[in-house]
Short mmCIF file of C-alpha atoms in Angstrom, two decimals:
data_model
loop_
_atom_site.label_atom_id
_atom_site.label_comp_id
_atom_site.label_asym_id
_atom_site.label_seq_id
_atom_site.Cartn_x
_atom_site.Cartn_y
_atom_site.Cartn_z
CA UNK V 85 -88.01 -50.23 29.25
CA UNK V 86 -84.70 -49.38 27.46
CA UNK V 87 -86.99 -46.86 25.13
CA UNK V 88 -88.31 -45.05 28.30
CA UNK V 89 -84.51 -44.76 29.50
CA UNK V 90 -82.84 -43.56 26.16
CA UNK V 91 -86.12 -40.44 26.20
CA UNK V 92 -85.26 -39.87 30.05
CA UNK V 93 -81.34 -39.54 29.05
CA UNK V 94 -82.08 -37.71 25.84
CA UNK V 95 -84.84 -35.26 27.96
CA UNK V 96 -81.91 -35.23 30.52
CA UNK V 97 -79.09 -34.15 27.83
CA UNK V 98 -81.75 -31.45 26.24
CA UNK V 99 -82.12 -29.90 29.67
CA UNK V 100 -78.38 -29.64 30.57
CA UNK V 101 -78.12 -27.87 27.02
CA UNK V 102 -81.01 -25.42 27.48
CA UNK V 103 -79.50 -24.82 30.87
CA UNK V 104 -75.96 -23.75 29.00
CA UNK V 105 -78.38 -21.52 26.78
CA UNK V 106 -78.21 -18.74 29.36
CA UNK V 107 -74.61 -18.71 29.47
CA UNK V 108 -74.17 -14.89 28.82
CA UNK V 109 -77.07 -14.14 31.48
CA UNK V 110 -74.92 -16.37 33.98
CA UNK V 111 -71.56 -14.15 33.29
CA UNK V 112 -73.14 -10.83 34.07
CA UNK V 113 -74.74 -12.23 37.23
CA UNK V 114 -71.05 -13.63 38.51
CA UNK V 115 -68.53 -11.37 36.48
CA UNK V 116 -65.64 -12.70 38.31
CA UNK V 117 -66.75 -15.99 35.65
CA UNK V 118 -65.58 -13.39 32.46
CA UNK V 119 -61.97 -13.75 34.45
CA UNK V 120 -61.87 -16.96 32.51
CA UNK V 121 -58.34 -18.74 33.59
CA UNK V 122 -58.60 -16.62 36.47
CA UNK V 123 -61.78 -17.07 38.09
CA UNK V 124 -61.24 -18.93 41.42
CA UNK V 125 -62.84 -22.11 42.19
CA UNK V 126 -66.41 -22.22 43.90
CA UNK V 127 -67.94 -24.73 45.71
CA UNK V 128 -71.38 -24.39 44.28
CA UNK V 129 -72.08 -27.73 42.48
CA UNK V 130 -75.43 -29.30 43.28
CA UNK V 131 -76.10 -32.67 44.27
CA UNK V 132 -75.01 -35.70 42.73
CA UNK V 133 -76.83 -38.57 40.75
CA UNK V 134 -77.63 -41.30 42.70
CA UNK V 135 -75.52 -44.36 41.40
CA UNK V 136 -78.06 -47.38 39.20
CA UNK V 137 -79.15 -49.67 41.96
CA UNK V 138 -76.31 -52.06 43.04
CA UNK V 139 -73.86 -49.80 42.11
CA UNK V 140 -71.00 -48.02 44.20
CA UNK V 141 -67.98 -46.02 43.54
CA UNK V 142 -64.93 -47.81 43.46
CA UNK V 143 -62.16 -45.79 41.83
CA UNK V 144 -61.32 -42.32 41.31
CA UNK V 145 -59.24 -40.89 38.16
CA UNK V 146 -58.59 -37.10 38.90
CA UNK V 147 -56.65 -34.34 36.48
CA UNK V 148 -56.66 -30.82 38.11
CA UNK V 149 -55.18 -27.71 37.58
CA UNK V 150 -52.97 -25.58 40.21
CA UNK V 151 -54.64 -23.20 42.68
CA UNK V 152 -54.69 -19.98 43.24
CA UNK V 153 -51.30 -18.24 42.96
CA UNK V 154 -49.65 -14.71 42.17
CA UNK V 155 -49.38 -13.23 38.75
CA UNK V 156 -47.65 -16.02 36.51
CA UNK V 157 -44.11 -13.85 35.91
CA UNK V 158 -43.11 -10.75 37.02
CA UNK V 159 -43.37 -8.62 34.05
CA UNK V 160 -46.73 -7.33 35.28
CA UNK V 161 -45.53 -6.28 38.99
CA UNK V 162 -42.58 -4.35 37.28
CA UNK V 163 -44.51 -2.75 34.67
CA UNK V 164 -46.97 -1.80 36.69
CA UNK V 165 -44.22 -0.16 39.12
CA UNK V 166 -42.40 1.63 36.53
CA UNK V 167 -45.97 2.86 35.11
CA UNK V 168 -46.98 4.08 38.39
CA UNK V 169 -44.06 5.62 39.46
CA UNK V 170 -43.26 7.51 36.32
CA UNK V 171 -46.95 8.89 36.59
CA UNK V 172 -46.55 10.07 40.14
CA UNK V 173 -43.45 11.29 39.77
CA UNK V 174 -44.87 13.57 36.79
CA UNK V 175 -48.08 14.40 38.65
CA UNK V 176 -50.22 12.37 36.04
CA UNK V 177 -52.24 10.60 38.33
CA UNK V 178 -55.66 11.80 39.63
CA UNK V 179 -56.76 11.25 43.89
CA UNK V 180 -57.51 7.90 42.81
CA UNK V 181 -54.61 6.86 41.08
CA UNK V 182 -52.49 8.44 43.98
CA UNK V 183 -54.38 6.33 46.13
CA UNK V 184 -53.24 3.05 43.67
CA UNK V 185 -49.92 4.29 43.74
CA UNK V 186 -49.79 4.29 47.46
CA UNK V 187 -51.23 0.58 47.78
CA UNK V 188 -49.41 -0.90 45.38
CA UNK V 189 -45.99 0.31 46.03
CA UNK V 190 -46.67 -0.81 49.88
CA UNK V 191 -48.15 -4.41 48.24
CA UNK V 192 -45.06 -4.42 45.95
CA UNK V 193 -42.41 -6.27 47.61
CA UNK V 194 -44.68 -9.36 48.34
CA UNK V 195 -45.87 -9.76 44.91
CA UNK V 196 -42.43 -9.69 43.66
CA UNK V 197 -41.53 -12.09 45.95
CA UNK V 198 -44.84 -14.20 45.40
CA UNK V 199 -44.61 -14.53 41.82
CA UNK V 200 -45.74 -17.72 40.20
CA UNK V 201 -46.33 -19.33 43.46
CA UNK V 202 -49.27 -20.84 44.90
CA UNK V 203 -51.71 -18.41 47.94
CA UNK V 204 -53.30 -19.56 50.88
CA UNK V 205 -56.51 -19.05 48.41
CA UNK V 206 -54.84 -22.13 46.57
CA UNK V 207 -54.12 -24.27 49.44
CA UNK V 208 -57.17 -23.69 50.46
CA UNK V 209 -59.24 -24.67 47.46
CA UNK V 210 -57.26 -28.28 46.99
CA UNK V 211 -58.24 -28.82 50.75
CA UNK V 212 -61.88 -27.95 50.25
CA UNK V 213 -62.06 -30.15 46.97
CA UNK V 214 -60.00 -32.93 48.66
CA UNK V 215 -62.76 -33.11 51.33
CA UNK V 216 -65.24 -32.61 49.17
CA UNK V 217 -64.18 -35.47 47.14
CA UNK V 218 -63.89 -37.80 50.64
CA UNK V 219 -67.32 -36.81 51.72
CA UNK V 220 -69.14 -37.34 47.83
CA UNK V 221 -67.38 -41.08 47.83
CA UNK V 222 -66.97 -42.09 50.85
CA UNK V 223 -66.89 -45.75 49.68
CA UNK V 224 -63.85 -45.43 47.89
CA UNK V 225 -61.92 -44.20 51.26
CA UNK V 226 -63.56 -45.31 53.97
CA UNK V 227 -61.89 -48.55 55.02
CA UNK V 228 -58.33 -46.50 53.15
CA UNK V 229 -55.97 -48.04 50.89
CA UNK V 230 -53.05 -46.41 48.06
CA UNK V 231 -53.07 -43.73 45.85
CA UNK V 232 -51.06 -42.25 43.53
CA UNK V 233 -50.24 -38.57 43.26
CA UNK V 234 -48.28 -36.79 40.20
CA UNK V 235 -47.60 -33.32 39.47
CA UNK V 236 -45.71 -31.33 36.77
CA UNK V 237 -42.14 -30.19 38.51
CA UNK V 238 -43.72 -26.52 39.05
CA UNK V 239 -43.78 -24.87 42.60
CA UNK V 240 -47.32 -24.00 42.53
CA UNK V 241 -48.47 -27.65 41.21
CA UNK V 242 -46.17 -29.46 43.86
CA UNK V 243 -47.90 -27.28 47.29
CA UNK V 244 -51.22 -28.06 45.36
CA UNK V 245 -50.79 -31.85 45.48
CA UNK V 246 -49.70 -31.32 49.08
CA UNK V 247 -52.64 -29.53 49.67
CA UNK V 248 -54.79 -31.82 48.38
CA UNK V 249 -52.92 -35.49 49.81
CA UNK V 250 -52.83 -33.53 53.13
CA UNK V 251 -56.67 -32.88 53.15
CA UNK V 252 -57.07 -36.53 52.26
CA UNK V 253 -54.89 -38.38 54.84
CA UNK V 254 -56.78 -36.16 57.52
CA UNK V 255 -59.91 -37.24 56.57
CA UNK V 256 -58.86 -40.79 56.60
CA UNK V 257 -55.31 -41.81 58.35
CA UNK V 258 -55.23 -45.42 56.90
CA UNK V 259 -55.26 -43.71 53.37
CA UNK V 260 -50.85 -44.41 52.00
CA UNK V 261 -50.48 -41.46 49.64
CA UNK V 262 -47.15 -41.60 46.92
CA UNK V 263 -46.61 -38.32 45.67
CA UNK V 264 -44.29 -37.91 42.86
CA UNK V 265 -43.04 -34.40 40.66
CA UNK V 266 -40.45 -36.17 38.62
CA UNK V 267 -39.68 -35.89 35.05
CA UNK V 268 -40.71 -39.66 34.88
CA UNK V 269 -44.15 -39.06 35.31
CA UNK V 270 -44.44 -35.71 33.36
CA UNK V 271 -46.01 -37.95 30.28
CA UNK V 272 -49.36 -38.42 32.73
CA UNK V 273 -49.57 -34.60 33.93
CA UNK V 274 -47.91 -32.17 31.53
CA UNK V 275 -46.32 -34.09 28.49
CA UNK V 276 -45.37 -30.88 26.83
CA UNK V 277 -42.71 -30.26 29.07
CA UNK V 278 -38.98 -29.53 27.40
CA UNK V 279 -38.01 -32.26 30.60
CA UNK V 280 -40.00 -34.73 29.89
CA UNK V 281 -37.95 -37.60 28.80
CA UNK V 282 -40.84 -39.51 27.11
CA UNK V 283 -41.74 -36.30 24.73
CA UNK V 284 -43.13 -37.09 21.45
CA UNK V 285 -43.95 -34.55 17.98
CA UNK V 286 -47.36 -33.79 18.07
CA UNK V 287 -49.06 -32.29 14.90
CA UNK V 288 -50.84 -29.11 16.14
CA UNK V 289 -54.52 -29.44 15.73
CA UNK V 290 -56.72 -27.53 13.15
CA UNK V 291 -59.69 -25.75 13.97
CA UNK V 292 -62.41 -26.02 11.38
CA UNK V 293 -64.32 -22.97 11.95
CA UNK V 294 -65.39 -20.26 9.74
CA UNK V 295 -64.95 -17.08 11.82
CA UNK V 296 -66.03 -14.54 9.28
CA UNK V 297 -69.88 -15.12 10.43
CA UNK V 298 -68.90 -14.70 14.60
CA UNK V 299 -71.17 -11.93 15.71
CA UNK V 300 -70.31 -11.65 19.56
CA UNK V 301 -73.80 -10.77 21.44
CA UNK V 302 -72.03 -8.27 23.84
CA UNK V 303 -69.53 -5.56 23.00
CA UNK V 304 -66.73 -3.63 24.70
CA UNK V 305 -68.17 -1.07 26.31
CA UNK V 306 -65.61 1.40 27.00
CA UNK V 307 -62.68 1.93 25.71
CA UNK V 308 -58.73 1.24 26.95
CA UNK V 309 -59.02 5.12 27.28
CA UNK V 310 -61.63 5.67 29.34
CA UNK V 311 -60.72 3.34 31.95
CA UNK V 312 -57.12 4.23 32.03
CA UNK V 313 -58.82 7.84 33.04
CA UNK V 314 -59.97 6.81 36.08
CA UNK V 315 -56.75 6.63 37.50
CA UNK V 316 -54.86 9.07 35.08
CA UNK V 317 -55.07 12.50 34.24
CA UNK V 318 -52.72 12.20 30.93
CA UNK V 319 -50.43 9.19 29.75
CA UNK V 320 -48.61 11.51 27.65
CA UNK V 321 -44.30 11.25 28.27
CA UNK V 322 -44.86 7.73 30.05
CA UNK V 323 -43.14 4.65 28.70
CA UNK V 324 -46.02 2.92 27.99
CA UNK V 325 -49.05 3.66 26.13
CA UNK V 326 -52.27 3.45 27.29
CA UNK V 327 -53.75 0.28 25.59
CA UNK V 328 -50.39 -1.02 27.79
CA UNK V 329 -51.28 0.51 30.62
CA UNK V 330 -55.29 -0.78 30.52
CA UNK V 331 -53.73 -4.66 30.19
CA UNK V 332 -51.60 -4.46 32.77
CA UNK V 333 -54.36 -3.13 35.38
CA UNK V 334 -57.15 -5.55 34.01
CA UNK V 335 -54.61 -8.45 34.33
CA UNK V 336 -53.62 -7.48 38.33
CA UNK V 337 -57.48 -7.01 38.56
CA UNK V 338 -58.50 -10.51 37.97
CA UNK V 339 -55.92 -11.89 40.26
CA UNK V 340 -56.74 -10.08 43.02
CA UNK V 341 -59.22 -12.77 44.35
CA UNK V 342 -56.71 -15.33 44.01
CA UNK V 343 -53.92 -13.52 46.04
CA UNK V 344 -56.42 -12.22 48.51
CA UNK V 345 -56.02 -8.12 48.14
CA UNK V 346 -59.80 -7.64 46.25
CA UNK V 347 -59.58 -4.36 47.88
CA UNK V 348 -57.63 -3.26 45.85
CA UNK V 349 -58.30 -1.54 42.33
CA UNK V 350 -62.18 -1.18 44.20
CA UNK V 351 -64.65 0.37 41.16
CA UNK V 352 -61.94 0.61 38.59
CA UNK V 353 -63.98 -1.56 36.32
CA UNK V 354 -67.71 -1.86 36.38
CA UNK V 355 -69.33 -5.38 36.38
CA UNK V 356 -70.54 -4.91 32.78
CA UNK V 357 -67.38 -3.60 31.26
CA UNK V 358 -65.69 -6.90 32.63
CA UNK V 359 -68.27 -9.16 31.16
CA UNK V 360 -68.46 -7.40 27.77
CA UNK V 361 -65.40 -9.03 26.21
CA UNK V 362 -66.14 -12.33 27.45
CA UNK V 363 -67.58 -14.20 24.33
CA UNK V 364 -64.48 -13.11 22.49
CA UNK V 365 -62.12 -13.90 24.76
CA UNK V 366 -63.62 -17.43 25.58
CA UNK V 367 -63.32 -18.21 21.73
CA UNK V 368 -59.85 -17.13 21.86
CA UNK V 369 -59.01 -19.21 25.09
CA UNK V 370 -60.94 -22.39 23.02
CA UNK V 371 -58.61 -21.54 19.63
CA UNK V 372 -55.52 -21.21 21.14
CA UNK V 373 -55.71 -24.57 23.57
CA UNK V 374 -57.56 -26.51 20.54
CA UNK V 375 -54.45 -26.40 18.77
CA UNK V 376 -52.87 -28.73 21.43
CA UNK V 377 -55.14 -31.41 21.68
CA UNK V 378 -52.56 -33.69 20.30
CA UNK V 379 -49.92 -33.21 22.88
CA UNK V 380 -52.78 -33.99 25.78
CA UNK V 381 -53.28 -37.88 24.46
CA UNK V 382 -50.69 -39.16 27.11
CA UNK V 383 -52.38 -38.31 29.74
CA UNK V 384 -55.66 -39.51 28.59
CA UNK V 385 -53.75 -42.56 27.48
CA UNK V 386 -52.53 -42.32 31.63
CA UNK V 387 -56.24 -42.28 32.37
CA UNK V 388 -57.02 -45.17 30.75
CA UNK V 389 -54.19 -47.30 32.08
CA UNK V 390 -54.12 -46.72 35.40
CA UNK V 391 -57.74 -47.19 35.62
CA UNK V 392 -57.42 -50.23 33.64
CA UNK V 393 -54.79 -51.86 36.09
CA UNK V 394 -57.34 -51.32 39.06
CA UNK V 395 -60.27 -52.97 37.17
CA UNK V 396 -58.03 -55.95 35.98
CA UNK V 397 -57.14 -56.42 39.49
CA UNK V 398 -53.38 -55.34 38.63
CA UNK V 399 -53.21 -52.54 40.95
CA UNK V 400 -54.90 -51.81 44.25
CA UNK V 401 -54.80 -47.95 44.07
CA UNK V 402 -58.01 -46.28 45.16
CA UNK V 403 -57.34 -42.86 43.41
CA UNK V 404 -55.22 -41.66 40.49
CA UNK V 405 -54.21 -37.85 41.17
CA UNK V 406 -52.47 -35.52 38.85
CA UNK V 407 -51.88 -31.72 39.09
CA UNK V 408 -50.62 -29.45 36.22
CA UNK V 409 -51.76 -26.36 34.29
CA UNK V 410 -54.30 -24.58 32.27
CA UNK V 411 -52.39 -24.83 29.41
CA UNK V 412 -52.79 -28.96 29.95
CA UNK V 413 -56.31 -28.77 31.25
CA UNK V 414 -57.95 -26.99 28.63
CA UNK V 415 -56.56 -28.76 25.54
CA UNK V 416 -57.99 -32.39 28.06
CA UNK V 417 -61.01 -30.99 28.23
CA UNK V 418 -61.57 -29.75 24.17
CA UNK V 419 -59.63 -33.39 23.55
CA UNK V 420 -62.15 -35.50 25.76
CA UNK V 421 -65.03 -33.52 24.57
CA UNK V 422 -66.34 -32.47 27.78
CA UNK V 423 -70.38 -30.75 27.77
CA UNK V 424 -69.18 -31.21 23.75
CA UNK V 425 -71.11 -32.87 20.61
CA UNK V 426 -69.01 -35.89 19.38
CA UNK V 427 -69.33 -33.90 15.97
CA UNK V 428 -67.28 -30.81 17.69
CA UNK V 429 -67.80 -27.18 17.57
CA UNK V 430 -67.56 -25.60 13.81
CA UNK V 431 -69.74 -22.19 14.75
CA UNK V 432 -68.01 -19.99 16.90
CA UNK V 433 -71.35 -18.17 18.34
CA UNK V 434 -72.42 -21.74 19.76
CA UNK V 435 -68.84 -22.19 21.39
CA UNK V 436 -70.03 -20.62 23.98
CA UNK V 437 -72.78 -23.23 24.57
CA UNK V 438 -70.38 -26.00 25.37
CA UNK V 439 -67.20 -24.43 26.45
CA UNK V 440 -66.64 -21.58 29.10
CA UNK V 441 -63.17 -20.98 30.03
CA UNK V 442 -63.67 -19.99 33.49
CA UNK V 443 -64.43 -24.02 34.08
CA UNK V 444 -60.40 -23.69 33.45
CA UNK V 445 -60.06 -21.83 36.65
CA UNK V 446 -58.07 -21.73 39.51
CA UNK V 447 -57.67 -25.20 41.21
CA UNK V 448 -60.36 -26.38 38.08
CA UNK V 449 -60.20 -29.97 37.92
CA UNK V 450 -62.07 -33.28 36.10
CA UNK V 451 -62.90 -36.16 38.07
CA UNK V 452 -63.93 -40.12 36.71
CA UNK V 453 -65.47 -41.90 39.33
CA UNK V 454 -65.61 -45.38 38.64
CA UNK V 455 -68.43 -47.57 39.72
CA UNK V 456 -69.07 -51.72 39.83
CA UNK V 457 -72.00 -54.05 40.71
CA UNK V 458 -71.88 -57.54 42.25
CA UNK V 459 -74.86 -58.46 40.01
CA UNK V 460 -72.88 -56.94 36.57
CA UNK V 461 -69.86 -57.09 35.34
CA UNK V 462 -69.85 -54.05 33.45
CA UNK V 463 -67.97 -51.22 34.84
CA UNK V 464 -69.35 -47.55 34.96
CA UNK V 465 -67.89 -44.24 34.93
CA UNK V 466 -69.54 -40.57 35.34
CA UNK V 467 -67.60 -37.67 35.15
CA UNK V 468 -67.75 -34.55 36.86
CA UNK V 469 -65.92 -30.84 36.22
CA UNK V 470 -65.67 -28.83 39.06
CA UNK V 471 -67.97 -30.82 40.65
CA UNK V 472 -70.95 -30.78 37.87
CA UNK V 473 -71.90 -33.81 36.40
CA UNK V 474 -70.94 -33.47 32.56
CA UNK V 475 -71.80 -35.10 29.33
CA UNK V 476 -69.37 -36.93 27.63
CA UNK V 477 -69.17 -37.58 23.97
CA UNK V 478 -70.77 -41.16 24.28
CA UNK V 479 -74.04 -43.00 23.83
CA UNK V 480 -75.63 -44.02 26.91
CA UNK V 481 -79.29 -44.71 28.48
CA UNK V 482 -77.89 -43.96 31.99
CA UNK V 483 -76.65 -40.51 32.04
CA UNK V 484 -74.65 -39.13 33.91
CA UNK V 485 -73.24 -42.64 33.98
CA UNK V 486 -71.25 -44.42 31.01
CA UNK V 487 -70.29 -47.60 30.64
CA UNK V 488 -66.03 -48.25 30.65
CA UNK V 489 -66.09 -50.79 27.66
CA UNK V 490 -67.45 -47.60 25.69
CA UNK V 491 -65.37 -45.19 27.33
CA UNK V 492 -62.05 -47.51 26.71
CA UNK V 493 -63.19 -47.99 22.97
CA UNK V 494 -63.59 -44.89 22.71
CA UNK V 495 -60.38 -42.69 24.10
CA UNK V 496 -58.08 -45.49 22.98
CA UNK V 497 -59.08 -44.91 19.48
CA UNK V 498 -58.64 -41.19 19.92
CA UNK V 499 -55.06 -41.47 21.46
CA UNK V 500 -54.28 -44.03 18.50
CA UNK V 501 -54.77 -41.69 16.31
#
């Protein structure tokens, strides 16, 4: 019997992967997904596993990132200003780019004053996902209890935990929420913070990858140039060139969903000209957050304790929440080896079988659910990513489902390291 499960889970796990195989074909039919970081959170996940017999959620251990908010800092709303009014004011924009001009400068003052913080998009998202999560377990909340809530001490992060504990206590009134955004509990949500009191030296990680032999499948298709021309007529005598000029409009172009203004900027890109860069980018996205792997192990080492106090009966939380960045999220998910080979990655055109850095999206989030048996003892876990079911780097004959004396062993050792 065990035989015929391990083949099921192994048929299961080959499936998933052939699935990932059409990754590029999936970009080009959603190019809002070559946003990466950017690409808002959808609610298309399919149904979910039904538990082993005799088993029911419990617990609920939950890292997510922010939702959707305005550009980051303002550099990009004041560049974009000067380069716009420099242009018009030299007659170097075309009836298009006179028709940008026009829209922005009348959008301007509220993305100044926006900046960095979290949309209605956001709010929005954490509320959906909050429910979501409610209606998917509804043992874990039905007859209420505690939970505890942590974010990093950013704006954006602290409305998004409202958001979300909001949602929640709606659903349920008898659910007792503690929300916290204190330098004390940076360690569990974003332990590279300069405030964090309990910040350690972390070696940065190296990537073993040979990158001479990456051969991206799809290309840029136009150039900086050509795009810039759609608006422009000449960039010569402004103070910035036109490679400047193309970043600055592709990076207010993939916010625009999150701030709610997708009108704007309407056929300056076509969809294959956003997805053409993706593979590369995505690579970049996985090099650069790799690196910090290392600095993530508190939190996982938070993941494991808290959950550990609930199962030893030290704790009577129902939920563990905790809401920080991409820049914590997507080293987590390269350090827990989400949809990843235990082995790792080492050829960069297979990257983007495993990792896709839209799942690093707005509101993007990873969720344990935690499940026990009257009949036996041992505890399970499954874990989900934006609401997929995901493989984890573990050996089991129940997938999606693992069991917790593995998953202990196994990301204690990795934050002992």
């Amino acid at each position: 019997m065990k035989r015929i499960l391990l083949v099921i889970a192994l048929f299961i796990c080959a499936f998933s992967y052939a699935q990932r195989m059409n990754v590029l074909e999936e970009v080009k039919a959603n190019p809002q997904k070559s946003y990466g970081t950017d690409y808002p959170y959808t609610f298309d996940a399919p149904a979910l596993t039904k538990a082993p017999k005799g088993y029911s959620p419990f617990y609920i251990s939950h890292y997510a990132r922010h939702g959707s908010r305005y550009y980051w800092n303002n550099s990009l709303y004041l560049e974009l200003d000067t380069i716009m009014t420099e242009a018009h004011e030299k007659h170097l924009l075309n009836a298009e780019g006179e028709k940008f001009y026009e829209q922005y400068k009348a959008l301007y003052p509220e993305f100044m004053a926006g900046m960095g913080e979290l949309t209605r998009v956001g709010w929005d998202q954490h509320q959906g996902i909050a429910r979501k999560m409610y209606e998917s377990f509804p043992e874990v909340f039905k007859n209420g209890g505690t939970i505890r809530a942590i974010s990093s001490t950013t704006g954006r992060c602290i409305i998004s935990m409202a958001a979300f504990c909001q949602a929640m206590v709606q659903c349920n009134p008898k659910i007792d929420i503690y929300e916290q955004a204190s330098r004390a509990t940076l360690h569990g949500v974003k332990p590279d913070a300069d405030e964090n009191p309990y910040k350690t030296r972390a070696p940065r990680a190296r990537l073993e990858m040979d990158m001479s032999g990456f051969k991206p499948e799809t290309q840029q298709i136009a150039s900086n140039d050509e795009i810039v021309a759609r608006l422009f007529t000449s960039t010569e005598g402004l103070s910035r060139n036109s490679r400047r000029i193309y970043s600055n409009l592709k990076n207010l172009y993939t916010s625009l969903p999150s701030i709610g203004h997708e009108e704007l900027l309407v056929g300056l890109f076509k969809p294959e000209e956003l997805t053409a860069n993706w593979e590369s980018s995505n690579l970049s996205s996985y090099r650069n957050w790799y690196r910090d792997i290392n600095v993530m192990k508190p939190i996982v080492a938070d993941i494991l304790e808290q959950a550990k106090l609930v199962i030893d009966g030290e704790c009577n939380d129902i939920a563990s929440l905790r809401f920080g960045h991409d820049t914590n999220l997507g080293p987590l998910t390269i350090l827990m080896g989400i949809n990843m080979p235990k082995e790792g990655v080492s050829d960069p055109n297979e990257l983007k079988y495993y990792f896709q850095s839209w799942q690093i999206g707005k509101a993007a989030n990873l969720q344990f659910i935690f499940y026990k048996s009257k009949k036996n003892p041992e505890i399970l876990v499954k874990c989900l990513q934006n609401g997929f079911e995901v493989q984890l780097p573990l050996d089991t004959d129940n997938y999606p489902y693992y069991k917790w004396s593995d998953f202990y062993a196994y990301y204690s050792a990795i934050c002992a390291e």
